[in-house]
Coordinates of C-alpha atoms and ligand atoms in Angstrom, one line a residue:
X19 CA 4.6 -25.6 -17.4
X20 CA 3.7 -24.5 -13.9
X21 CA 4.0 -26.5 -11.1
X22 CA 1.6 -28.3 -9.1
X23 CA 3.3 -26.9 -5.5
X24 CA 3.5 -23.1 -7.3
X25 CA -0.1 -23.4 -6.9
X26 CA -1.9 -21.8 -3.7
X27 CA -4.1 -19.5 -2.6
X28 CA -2.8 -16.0 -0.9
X29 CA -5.2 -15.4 1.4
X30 CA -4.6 -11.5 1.8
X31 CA -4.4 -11.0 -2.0
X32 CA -7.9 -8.8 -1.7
X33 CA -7.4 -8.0 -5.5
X34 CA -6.5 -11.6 -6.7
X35 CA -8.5 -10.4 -9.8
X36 CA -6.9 -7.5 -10.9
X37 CA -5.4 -9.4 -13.9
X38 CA -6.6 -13.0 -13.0
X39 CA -7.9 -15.5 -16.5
X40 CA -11.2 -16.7 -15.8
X41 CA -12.5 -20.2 -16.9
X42 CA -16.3 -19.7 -17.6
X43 CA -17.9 -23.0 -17.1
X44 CA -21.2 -24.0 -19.0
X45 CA -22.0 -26.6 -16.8
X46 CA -24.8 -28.3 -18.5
X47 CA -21.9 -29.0 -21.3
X48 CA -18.3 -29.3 -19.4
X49 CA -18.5 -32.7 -18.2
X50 CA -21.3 -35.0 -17.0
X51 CA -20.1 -37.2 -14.2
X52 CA -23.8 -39.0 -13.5
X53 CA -24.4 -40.4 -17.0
X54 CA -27.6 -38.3 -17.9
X55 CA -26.5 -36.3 -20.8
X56 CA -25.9 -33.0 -19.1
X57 CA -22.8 -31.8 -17.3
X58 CA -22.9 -31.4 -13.6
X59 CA -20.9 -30.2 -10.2
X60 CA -19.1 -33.6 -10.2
X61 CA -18.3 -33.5 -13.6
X62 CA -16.6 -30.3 -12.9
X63 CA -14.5 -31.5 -9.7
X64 CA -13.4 -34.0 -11.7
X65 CA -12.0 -32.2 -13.8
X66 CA -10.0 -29.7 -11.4
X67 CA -6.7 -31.1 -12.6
X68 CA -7.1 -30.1 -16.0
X69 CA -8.6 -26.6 -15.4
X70 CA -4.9 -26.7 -13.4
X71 CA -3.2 -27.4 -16.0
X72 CA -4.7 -25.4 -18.3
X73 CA -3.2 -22.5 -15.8
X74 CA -6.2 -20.6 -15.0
X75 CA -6.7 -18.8 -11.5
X76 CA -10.5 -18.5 -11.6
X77 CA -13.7 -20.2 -12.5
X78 CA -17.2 -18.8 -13.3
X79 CA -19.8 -21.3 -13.0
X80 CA -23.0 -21.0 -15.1
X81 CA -26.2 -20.7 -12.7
X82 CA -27.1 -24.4 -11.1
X83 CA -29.9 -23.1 -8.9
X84 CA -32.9 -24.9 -9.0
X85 CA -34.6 -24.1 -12.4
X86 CA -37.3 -25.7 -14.9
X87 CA -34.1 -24.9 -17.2
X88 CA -36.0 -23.1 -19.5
X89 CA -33.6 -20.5 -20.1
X90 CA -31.1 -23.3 -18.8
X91 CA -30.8 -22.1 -15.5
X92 CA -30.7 -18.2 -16.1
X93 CA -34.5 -19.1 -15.0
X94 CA -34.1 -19.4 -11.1
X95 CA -37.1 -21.1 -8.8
X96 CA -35.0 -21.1 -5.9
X97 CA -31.8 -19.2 -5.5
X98 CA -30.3 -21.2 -2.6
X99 CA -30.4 -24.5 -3.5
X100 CA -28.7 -26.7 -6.4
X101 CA -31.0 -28.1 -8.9
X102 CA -31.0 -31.9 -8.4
X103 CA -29.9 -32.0 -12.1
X104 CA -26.0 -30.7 -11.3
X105 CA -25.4 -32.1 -8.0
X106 CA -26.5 -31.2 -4.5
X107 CA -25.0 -28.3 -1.8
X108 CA -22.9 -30.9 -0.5
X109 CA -21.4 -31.6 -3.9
X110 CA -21.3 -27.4 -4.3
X111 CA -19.2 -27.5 -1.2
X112 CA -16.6 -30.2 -1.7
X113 CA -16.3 -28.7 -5.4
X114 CA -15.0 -25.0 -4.0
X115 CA -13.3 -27.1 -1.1
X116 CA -10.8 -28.9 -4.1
X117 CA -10.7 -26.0 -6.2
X118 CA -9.3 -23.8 -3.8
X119 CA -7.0 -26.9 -3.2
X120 CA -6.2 -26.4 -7.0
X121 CA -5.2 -22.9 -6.6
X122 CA -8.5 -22.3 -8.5
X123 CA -10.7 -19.1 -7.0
X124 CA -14.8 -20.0 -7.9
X125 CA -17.0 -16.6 -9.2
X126 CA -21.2 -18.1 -9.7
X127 CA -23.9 -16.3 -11.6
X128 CA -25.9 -14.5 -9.7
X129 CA -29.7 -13.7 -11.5
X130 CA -31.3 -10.7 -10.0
X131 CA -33.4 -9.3 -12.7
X132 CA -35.9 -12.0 -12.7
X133 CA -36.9 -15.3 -11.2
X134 CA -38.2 -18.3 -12.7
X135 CA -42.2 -18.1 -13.3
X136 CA -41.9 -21.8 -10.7
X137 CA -40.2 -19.7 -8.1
X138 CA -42.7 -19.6 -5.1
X139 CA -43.3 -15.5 -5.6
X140 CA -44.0 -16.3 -8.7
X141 CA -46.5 -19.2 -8.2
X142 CA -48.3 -17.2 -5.3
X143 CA -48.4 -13.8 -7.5
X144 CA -50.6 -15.9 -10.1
X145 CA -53.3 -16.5 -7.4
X146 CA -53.7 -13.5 -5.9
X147 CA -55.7 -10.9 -6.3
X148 CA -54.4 -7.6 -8.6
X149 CA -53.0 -4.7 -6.2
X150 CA -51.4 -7.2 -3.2
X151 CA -48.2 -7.3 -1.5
X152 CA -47.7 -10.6 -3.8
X153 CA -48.0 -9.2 -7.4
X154 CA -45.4 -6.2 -5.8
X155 CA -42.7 -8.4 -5.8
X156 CA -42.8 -8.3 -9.8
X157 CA -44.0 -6.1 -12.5
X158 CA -47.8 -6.8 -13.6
X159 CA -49.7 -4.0 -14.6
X160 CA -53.6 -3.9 -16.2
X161 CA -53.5 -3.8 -19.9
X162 CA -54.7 -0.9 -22.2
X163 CA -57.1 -0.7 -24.5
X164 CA -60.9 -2.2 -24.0
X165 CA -60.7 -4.7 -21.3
X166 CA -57.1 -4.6 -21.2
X167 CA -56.3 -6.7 -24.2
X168 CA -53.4 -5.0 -25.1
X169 CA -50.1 -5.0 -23.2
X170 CA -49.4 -2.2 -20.6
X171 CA -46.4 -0.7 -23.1
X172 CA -44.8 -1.6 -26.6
X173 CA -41.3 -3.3 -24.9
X174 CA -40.1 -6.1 -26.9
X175 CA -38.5 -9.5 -25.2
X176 CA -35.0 -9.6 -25.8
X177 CA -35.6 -13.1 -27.0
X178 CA -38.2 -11.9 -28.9
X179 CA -42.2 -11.0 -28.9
X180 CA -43.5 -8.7 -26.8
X181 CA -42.2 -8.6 -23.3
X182 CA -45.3 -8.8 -21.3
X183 CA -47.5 -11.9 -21.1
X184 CA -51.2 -11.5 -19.7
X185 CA -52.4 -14.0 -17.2
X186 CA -55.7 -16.4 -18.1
X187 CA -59.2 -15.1 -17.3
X188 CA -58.6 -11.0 -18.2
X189 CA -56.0 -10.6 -15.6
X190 CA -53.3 -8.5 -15.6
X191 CA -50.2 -8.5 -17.6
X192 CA -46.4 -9.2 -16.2
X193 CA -42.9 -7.9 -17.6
X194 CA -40.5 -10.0 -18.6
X195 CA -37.4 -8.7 -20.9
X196 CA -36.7 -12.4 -21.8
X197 CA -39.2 -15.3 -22.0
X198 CA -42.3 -15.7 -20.1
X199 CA -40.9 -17.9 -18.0
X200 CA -38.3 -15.6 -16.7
X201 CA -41.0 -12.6 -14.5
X202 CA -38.8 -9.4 -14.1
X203 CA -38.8 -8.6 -10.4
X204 CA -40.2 -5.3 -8.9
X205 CA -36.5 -3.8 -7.5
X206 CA -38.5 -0.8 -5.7
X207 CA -40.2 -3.6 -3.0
X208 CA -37.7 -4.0 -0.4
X209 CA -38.1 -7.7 -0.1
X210 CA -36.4 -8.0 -3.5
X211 CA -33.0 -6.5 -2.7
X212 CA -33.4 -8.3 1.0
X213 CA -34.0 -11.7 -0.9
X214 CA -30.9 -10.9 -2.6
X215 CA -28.4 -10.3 0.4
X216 CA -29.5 -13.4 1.3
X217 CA -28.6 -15.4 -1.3
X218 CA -25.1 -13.4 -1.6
X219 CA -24.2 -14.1 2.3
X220 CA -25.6 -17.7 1.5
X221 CA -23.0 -18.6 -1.1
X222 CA -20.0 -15.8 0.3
X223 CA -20.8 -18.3 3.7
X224 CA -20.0 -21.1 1.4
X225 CA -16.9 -20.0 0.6
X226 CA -17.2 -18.4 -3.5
X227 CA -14.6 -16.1 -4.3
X228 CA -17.7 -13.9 -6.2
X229 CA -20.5 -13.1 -8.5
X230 CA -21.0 -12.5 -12.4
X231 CA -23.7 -10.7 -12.2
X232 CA -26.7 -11.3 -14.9
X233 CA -27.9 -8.2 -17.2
X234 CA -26.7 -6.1 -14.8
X235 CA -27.6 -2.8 -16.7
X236 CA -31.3 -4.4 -15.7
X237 CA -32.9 -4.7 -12.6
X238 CA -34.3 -1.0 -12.3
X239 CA -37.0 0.2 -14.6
X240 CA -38.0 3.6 -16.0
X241 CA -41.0 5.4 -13.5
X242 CA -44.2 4.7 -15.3
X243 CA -42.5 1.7 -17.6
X244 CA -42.6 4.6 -20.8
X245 CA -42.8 3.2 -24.6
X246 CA -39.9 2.6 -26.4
X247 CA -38.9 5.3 -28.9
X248 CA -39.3 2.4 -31.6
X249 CA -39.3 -0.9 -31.9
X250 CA -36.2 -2.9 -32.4
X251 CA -36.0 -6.0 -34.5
X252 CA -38.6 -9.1 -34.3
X253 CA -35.6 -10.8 -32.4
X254 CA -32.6 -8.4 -31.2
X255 CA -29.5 -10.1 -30.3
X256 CA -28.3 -9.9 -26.8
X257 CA -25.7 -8.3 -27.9
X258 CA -27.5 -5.2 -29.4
X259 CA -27.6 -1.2 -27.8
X260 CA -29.5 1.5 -27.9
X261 CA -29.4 4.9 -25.8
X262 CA -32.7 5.3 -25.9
X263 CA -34.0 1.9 -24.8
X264 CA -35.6 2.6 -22.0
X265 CA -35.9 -1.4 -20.7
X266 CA -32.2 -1.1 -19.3
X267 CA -29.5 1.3 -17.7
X268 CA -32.0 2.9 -15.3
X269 CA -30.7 5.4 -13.1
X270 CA -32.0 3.5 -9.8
X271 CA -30.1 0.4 -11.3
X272 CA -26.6 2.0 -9.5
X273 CA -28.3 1.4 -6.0
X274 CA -28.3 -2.1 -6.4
X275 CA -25.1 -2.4 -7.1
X276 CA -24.1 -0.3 -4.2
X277 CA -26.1 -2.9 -1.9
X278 CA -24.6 -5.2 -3.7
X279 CA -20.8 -3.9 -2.9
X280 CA -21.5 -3.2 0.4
X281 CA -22.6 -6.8 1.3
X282 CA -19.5 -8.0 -0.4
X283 CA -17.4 -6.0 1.4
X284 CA -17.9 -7.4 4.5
X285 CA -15.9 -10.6 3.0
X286 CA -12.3 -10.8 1.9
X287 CA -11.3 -10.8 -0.9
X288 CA -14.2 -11.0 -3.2
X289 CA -15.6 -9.9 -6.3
X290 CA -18.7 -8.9 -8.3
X291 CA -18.3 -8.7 -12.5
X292 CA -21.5 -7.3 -14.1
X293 CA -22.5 -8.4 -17.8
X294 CA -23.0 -4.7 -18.7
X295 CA -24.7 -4.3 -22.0
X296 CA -25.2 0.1 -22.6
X297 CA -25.0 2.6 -24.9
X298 CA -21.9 3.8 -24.5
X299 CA -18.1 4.2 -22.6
X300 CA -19.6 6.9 -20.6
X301 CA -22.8 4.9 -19.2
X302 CA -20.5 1.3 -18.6
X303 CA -18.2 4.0 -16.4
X304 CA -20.9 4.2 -13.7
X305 CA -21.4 0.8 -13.5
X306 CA -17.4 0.6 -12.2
X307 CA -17.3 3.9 -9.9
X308 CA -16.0 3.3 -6.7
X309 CA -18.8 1.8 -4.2
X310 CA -20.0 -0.4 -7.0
X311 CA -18.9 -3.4 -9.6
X312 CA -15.4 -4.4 -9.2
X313 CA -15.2 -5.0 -13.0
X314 CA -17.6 -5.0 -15.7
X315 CA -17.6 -6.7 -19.2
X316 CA -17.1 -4.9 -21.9
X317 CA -18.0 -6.3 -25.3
X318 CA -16.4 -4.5 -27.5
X319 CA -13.2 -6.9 -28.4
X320 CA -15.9 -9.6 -28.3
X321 CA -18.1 -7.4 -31.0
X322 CA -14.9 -6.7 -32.9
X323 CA -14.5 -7.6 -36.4
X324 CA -11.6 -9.6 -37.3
X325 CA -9.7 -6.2 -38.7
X326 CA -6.7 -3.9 -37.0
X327 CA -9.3 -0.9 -37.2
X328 CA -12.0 -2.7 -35.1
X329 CA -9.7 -4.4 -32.7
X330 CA -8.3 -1.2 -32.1
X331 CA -11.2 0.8 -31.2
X332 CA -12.9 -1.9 -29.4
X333 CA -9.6 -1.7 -27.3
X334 CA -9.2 1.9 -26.8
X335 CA -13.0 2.2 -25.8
X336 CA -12.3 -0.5 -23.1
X337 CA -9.5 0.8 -21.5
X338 CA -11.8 4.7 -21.8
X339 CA -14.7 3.0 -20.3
X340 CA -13.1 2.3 -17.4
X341 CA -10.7 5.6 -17.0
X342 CA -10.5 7.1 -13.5
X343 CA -12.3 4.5 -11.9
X344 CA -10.9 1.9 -9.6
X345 CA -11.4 -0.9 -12.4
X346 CA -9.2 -2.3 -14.8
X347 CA -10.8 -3.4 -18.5
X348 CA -11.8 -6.9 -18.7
X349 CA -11.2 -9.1 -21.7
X350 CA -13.3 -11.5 -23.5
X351 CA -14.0 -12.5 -27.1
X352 CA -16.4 -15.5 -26.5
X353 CA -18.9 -16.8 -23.9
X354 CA -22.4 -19.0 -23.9
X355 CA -24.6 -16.4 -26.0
X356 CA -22.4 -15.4 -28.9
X357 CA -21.2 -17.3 -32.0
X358 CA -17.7 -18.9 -31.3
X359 CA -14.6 -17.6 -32.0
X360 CA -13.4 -19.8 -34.6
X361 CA -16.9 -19.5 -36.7
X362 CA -17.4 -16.1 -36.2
X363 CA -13.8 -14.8 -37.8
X364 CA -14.2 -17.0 -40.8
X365 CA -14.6 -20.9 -39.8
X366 CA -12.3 -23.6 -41.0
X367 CA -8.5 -22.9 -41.1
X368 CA -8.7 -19.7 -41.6
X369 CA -11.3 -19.1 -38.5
X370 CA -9.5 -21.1 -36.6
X371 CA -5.9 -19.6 -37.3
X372 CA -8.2 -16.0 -36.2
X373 CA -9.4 -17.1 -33.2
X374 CA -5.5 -18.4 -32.0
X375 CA -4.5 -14.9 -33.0
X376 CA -7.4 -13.0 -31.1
X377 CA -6.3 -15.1 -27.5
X378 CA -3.1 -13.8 -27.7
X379 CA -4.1 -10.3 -28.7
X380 CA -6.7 -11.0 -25.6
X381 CA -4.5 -12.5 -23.0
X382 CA -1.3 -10.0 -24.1
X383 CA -3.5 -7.1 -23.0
X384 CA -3.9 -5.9 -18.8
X385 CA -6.5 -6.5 -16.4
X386 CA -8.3 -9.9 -16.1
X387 CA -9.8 -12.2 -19.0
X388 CA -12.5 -14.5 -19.2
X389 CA -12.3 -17.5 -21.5
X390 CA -15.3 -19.5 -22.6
X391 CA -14.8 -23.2 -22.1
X392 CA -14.1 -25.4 -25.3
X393 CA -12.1 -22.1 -26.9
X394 CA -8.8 -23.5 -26.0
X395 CA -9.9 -26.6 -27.4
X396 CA -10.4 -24.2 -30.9
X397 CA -13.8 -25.8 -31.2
X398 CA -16.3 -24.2 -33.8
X399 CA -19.8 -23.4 -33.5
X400 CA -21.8 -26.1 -34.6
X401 CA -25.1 -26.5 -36.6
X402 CA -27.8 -28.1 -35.3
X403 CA -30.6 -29.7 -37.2
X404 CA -33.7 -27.5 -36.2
X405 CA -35.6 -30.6 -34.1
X406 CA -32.7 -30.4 -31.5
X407 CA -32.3 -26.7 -30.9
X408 CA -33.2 -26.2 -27.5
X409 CA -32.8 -22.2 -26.4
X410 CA -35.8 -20.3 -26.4
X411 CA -35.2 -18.0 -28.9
X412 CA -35.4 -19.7 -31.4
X413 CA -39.2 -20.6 -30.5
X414 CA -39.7 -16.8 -29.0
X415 CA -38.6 -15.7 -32.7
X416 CA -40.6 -17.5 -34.6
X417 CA -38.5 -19.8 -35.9
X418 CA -35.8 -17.4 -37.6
X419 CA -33.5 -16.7 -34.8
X420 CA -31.5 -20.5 -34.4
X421 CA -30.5 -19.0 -30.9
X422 CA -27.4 -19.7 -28.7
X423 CA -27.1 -23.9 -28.7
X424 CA -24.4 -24.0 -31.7
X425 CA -21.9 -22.7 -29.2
X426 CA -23.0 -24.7 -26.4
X427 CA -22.3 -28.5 -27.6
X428 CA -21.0 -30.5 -25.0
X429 CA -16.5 -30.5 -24.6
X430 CA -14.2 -33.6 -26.4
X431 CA -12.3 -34.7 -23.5
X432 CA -11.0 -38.2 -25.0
X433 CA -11.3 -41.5 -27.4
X434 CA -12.3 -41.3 -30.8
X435 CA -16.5 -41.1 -31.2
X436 CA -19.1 -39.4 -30.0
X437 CA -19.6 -38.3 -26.7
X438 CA -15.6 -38.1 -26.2
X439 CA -15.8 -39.1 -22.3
X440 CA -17.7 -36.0 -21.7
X441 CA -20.5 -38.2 -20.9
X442 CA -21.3 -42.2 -20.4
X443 CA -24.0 -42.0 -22.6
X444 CA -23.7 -41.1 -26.3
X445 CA -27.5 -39.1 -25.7
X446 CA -25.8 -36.1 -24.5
X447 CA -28.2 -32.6 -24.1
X448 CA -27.6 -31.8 -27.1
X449 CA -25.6 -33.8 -30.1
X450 CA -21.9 -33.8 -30.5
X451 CA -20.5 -33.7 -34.0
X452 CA -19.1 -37.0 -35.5
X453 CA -15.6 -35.3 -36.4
X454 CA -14.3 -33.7 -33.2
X455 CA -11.6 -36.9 -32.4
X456 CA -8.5 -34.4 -33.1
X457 CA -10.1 -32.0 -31.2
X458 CA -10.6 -33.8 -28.1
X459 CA -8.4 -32.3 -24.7
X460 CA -6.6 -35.7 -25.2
X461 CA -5.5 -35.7 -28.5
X462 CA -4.1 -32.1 -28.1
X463 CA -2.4 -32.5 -25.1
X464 CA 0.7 -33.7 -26.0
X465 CA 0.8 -31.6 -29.4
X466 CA 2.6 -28.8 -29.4
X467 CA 0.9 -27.1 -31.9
X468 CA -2.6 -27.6 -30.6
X469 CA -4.9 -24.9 -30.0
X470 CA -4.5 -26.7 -26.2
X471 CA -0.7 -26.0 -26.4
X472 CA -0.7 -22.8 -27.1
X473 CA -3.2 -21.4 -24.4
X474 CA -0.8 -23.6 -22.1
X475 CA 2.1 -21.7 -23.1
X476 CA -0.1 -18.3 -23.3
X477 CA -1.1 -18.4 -20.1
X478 CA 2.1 -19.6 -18.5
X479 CA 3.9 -17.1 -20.1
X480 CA 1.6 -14.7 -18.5
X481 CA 1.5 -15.6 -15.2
X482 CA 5.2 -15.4 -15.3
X483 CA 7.5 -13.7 -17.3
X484 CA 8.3 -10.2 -16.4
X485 CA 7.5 -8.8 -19.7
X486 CA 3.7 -8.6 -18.6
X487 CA 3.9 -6.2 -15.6
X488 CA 3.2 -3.1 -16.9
X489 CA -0.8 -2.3 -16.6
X490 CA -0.5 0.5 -19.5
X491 CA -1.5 -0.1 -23.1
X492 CA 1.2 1.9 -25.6
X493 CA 0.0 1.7 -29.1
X494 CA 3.0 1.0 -31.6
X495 CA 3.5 2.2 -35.2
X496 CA 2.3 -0.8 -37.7
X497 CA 1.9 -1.7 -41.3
X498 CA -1.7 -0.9 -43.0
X499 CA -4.4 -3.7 -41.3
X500 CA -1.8 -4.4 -38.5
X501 CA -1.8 -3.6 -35.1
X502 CA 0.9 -3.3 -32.3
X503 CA 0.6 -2.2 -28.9
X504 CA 3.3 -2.7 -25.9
X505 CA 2.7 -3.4 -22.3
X506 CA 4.6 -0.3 -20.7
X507 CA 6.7 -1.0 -17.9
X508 CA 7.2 -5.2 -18.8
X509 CA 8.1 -4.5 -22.5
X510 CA 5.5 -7.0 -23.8
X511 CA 5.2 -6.2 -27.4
X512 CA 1.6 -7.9 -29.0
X513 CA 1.4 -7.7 -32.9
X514 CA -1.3 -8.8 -35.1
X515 CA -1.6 -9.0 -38.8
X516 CA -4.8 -9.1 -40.2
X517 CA -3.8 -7.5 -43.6
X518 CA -4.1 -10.5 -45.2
X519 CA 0.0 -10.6 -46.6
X520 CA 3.0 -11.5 -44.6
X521 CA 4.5 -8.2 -43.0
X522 CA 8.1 -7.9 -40.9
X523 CA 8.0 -8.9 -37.7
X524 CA 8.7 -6.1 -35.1
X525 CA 11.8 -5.9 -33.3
X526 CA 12.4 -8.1 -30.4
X527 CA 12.9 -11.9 -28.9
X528 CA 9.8 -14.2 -29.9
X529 CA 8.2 -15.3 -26.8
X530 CA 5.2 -17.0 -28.6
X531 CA 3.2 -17.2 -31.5
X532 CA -0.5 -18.2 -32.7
X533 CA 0.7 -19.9 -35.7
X534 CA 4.1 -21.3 -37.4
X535 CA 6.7 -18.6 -37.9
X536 CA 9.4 -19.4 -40.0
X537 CA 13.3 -19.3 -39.0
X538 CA 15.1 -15.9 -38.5
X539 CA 14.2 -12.8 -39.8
X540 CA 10.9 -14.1 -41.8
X541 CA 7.7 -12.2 -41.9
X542 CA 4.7 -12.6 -39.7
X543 CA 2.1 -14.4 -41.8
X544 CA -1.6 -13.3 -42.1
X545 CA -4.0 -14.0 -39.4
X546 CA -1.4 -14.4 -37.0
X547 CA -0.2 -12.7 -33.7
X548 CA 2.8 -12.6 -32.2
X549 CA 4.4 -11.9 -28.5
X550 CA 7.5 -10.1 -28.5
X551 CA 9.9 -9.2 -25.4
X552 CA 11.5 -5.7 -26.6
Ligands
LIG611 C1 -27.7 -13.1 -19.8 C2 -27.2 -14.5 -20.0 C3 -28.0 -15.3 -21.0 C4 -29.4 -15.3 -20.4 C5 -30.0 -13.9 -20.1 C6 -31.2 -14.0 -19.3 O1 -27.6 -12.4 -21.0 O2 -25.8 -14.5 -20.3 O3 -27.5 -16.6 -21.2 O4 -30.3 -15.9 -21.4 O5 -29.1 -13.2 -19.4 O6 -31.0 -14.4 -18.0

């Protein structure tokens, strides 16, 4: 394993995250240091030496702004403040002081297509009169129909219902792509974007190493807010595209980003990754031209099904998307709005043996990778019993959407029963399954054939053997439902065998594997991967 003195930070590495792993941390479910239930800054610090351990180079924190937490967090009342519920600035600041002691960059959401409906724009646009310089700042429009009773266009939340909400008293109506609570902001007033490079030179003067940068393909809207083509479902999943919805990917949305760059380029060494959610390869390839995002993520491996075919595509489309532009692909197959690995390739054994496959298939390929906290742990997605589910869309749908909180249960670190030292009180945010004591960061530590274990090895073996150099994807010949592709230049060879039968292993010296191989010349069993050193 690496060492602890290996570990430092080269100052005039300005693209330390060309191929760097992220570590996205959920905060309200990593650790909770304070004893309220919910994870905080503290919690997070105190935790440093494992993320170390682990062998990660970069974290992204989920938003801890100030926030009614309605959208937990991703619904911001004040941008440059903590909220009280995960610490204070001061613990902010002694949190990106020891992680940069850890050899650990720090990358923090950044929310600029809406506020929270308590941030003070919002709160003074609700009492003043329709047509001033307050309403501007966000998107309220009079209604249609007699006396304005119907909403100004047919847009649909993403979280479901219609995306505009009238005010009491006949007023007018105001936009918001995701729930009430979260106003969409008017990007064509000025003071929006200068509100913005404030809070970016606010926390870039704290010291973070970058942004993730919420619904980034948002922000900019359509002139004269047209209709949508049709209506898409009563509850689309954030993960859903269409070309023709006119509520994201607007033109003017590649401005911002260039303000956006431009601010950041007055600091070393920093970064801005967009969640980019569009049609196609050929509308994510603006978002990464030079001038604006460093990197972008691209969903595809993440919306891939558990077969060769869709693996394959989702990687060839990633590595297209981002062809001729200064950006390598980024990686990810799980974060805080999608259905975990393990559950979504199968659950039990079989989902879980998946998932181990998928990290390596993930981690073997170029450019950076984000992991989503608990995955190295293997956890599943957990059901919740409807009284505890918390996200809003499962009340914005009507009850038939369960939302986002199954994958969002608080981390096992240790002992036997519930809450696992995550927390000092067993009330944590939301309810930790009674059966996770072999899944606790404890008990897989010291075994070697953890889920733990092997992202150890993974991403040690990544950081430094020479076989993972080369920053070219070669695709290799492979049985029916396999795939194989080499690194070119290292020699890295990743195979995966999803056929459901043992196949031969390719040629080569085993570096690692996601599940047991037998001895010598034995076959690689289904639902496993394999690294290979030609
Ligand atoms: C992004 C976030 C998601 C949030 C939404 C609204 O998609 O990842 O968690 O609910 O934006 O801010």
């Amino acid at each position: 394993m690496r060492r602890a003195d290996d570990r430092h930070l080269a100052p005039d590495d300005e693209a330390w995250w060309r191929n760097a792993v992220f570590y996205q941390v959920y905060i309200r479910s990593f650790a909770d240091a304070n004893g309220d239930g919910v994870g905080d800054l503290e919690g997070v610090r105190g935790r440093l030496g494992y993320l170390e351990l682990l062998g990660v180079d970069a974290l992204w924190l989920t938003p801890f702004f100030r926030s009614p937490m309605v959208d937990h967090g991703y619904d911001v009342s004040d941008p440059r403040d903590v909220d009280p519920l995960f610490g204070d600035l001061e613990t902010f600041d002694r949190l990106v002081a020891d992680a940069h002691r850890h050899g650990l960059r720090v990358t923090i959401d950044l929310v600029p297509n809406h506020t929270s409906d308590r941030h003070e724009w919002f709160q003074a646009a609700v009492t003043a009169a329709p047509g001033g310089p307050e309403r501007a700042r966000y998107l309220f429009r009079d209604g249609r129909s007699f006396g304005g009773s119907q909403p100004p266009n047919n847009w649909t939340s993403v979280f479901g219902g219609p995306a505009w909400t009238r005010l009491p008293g006949a007023d007018q109506w105001y936009l918001h792509l995701f729930a009430p609570e979260q106003p969409d902001l008017n990007w064509e007033n000025p003071e929006v974007a200068a509100d913005l490079e404030r809070t970016l030179r606010f926390w870039l003067g704290r010291g973070v190493d970058g942004f993730r940068i919420d619904v980034a393909h948002g922000m900019a809207k359509p002139a004269g807010l047209p209709d949508m083509p049709h209506q898409v479902g009563v509850c689309p999943s954030l993960l859903e595209r269409d070309g023709a919805d006119p509520r994201f990917d607007a033109d003017g949305v590649h401005d911002i980003h260039r303000m956006i760059r431009k601010v950041l380029d007055e600091y070393p060494a920093r970064v801005a990754i967009g969640e980019i959610r569009v049609a196609d390869d050929a509308a994510f390839a603006r978002y990464v031209r030079p001038g604006e995002l460093h990197l972008g993520f691209n969903f595809r491996l993440l919306e891939a099904d558990f077969n060769a075919d869709s693996v394959r595509a989702a990687i060839e489309h990633s590595l297209v998307a981002v062809q001729g532009s200064p950006a390598p692909a980024t990686w990810t197959i799980s974060n805080h709005d999608t259905v975990r690995p393990v559950t979504r390739y199968g659950g039990g054994e079989v989902g879980l043996a998946r998932a181990r496959a998928m990290a390596l298939v993930q981690l073997a390929l170029p450019g950076p990778a984000y992991l989503y906290n608990g995955d190295e742990l293997g956890l599943p997605n957990v059901e919740l019993p409807d009284w505890v589910l918390q996200d809003p869309v499962w009340k914005r749908s009507g009850h038939t959407e369960r939302g986002r909180d199954g994958c969002r249960i608080p981390l096992p670190w240790e002992s036997g029963t519930s809450p696992y030292g995550f927390s000092a009180t067993p009330g944590t945010w939301l309810p930790m399954p009674g059966d996770w004591a072999g899944r606790t960061v404890e008990a897989q530590l010291e075994d070697p054939s953890s889920t733990l274990s092997l992202y150890r090895q993974a991403l040690e073996l990544r950081q430094r053997h020479t076989a993972f150099t080369g920053t070219e994807v070669e695709w290799y010949g492979a049985p029916p439902g396999c795939l194989a592709f080499r690194r070119r230049g290292g020699g890295l060879v990743c195979a995966l065998n999803a056929s459901g039968a043992p196949v031969s292993l390719p040629a080569g010296q085993v570096l690692l594997a996601s599940g047991p191989l037998r001895p010598i010349g034995d076959p690689l069993p289904p639902d496993t991967a394999v690294w290979l050193k030609e």
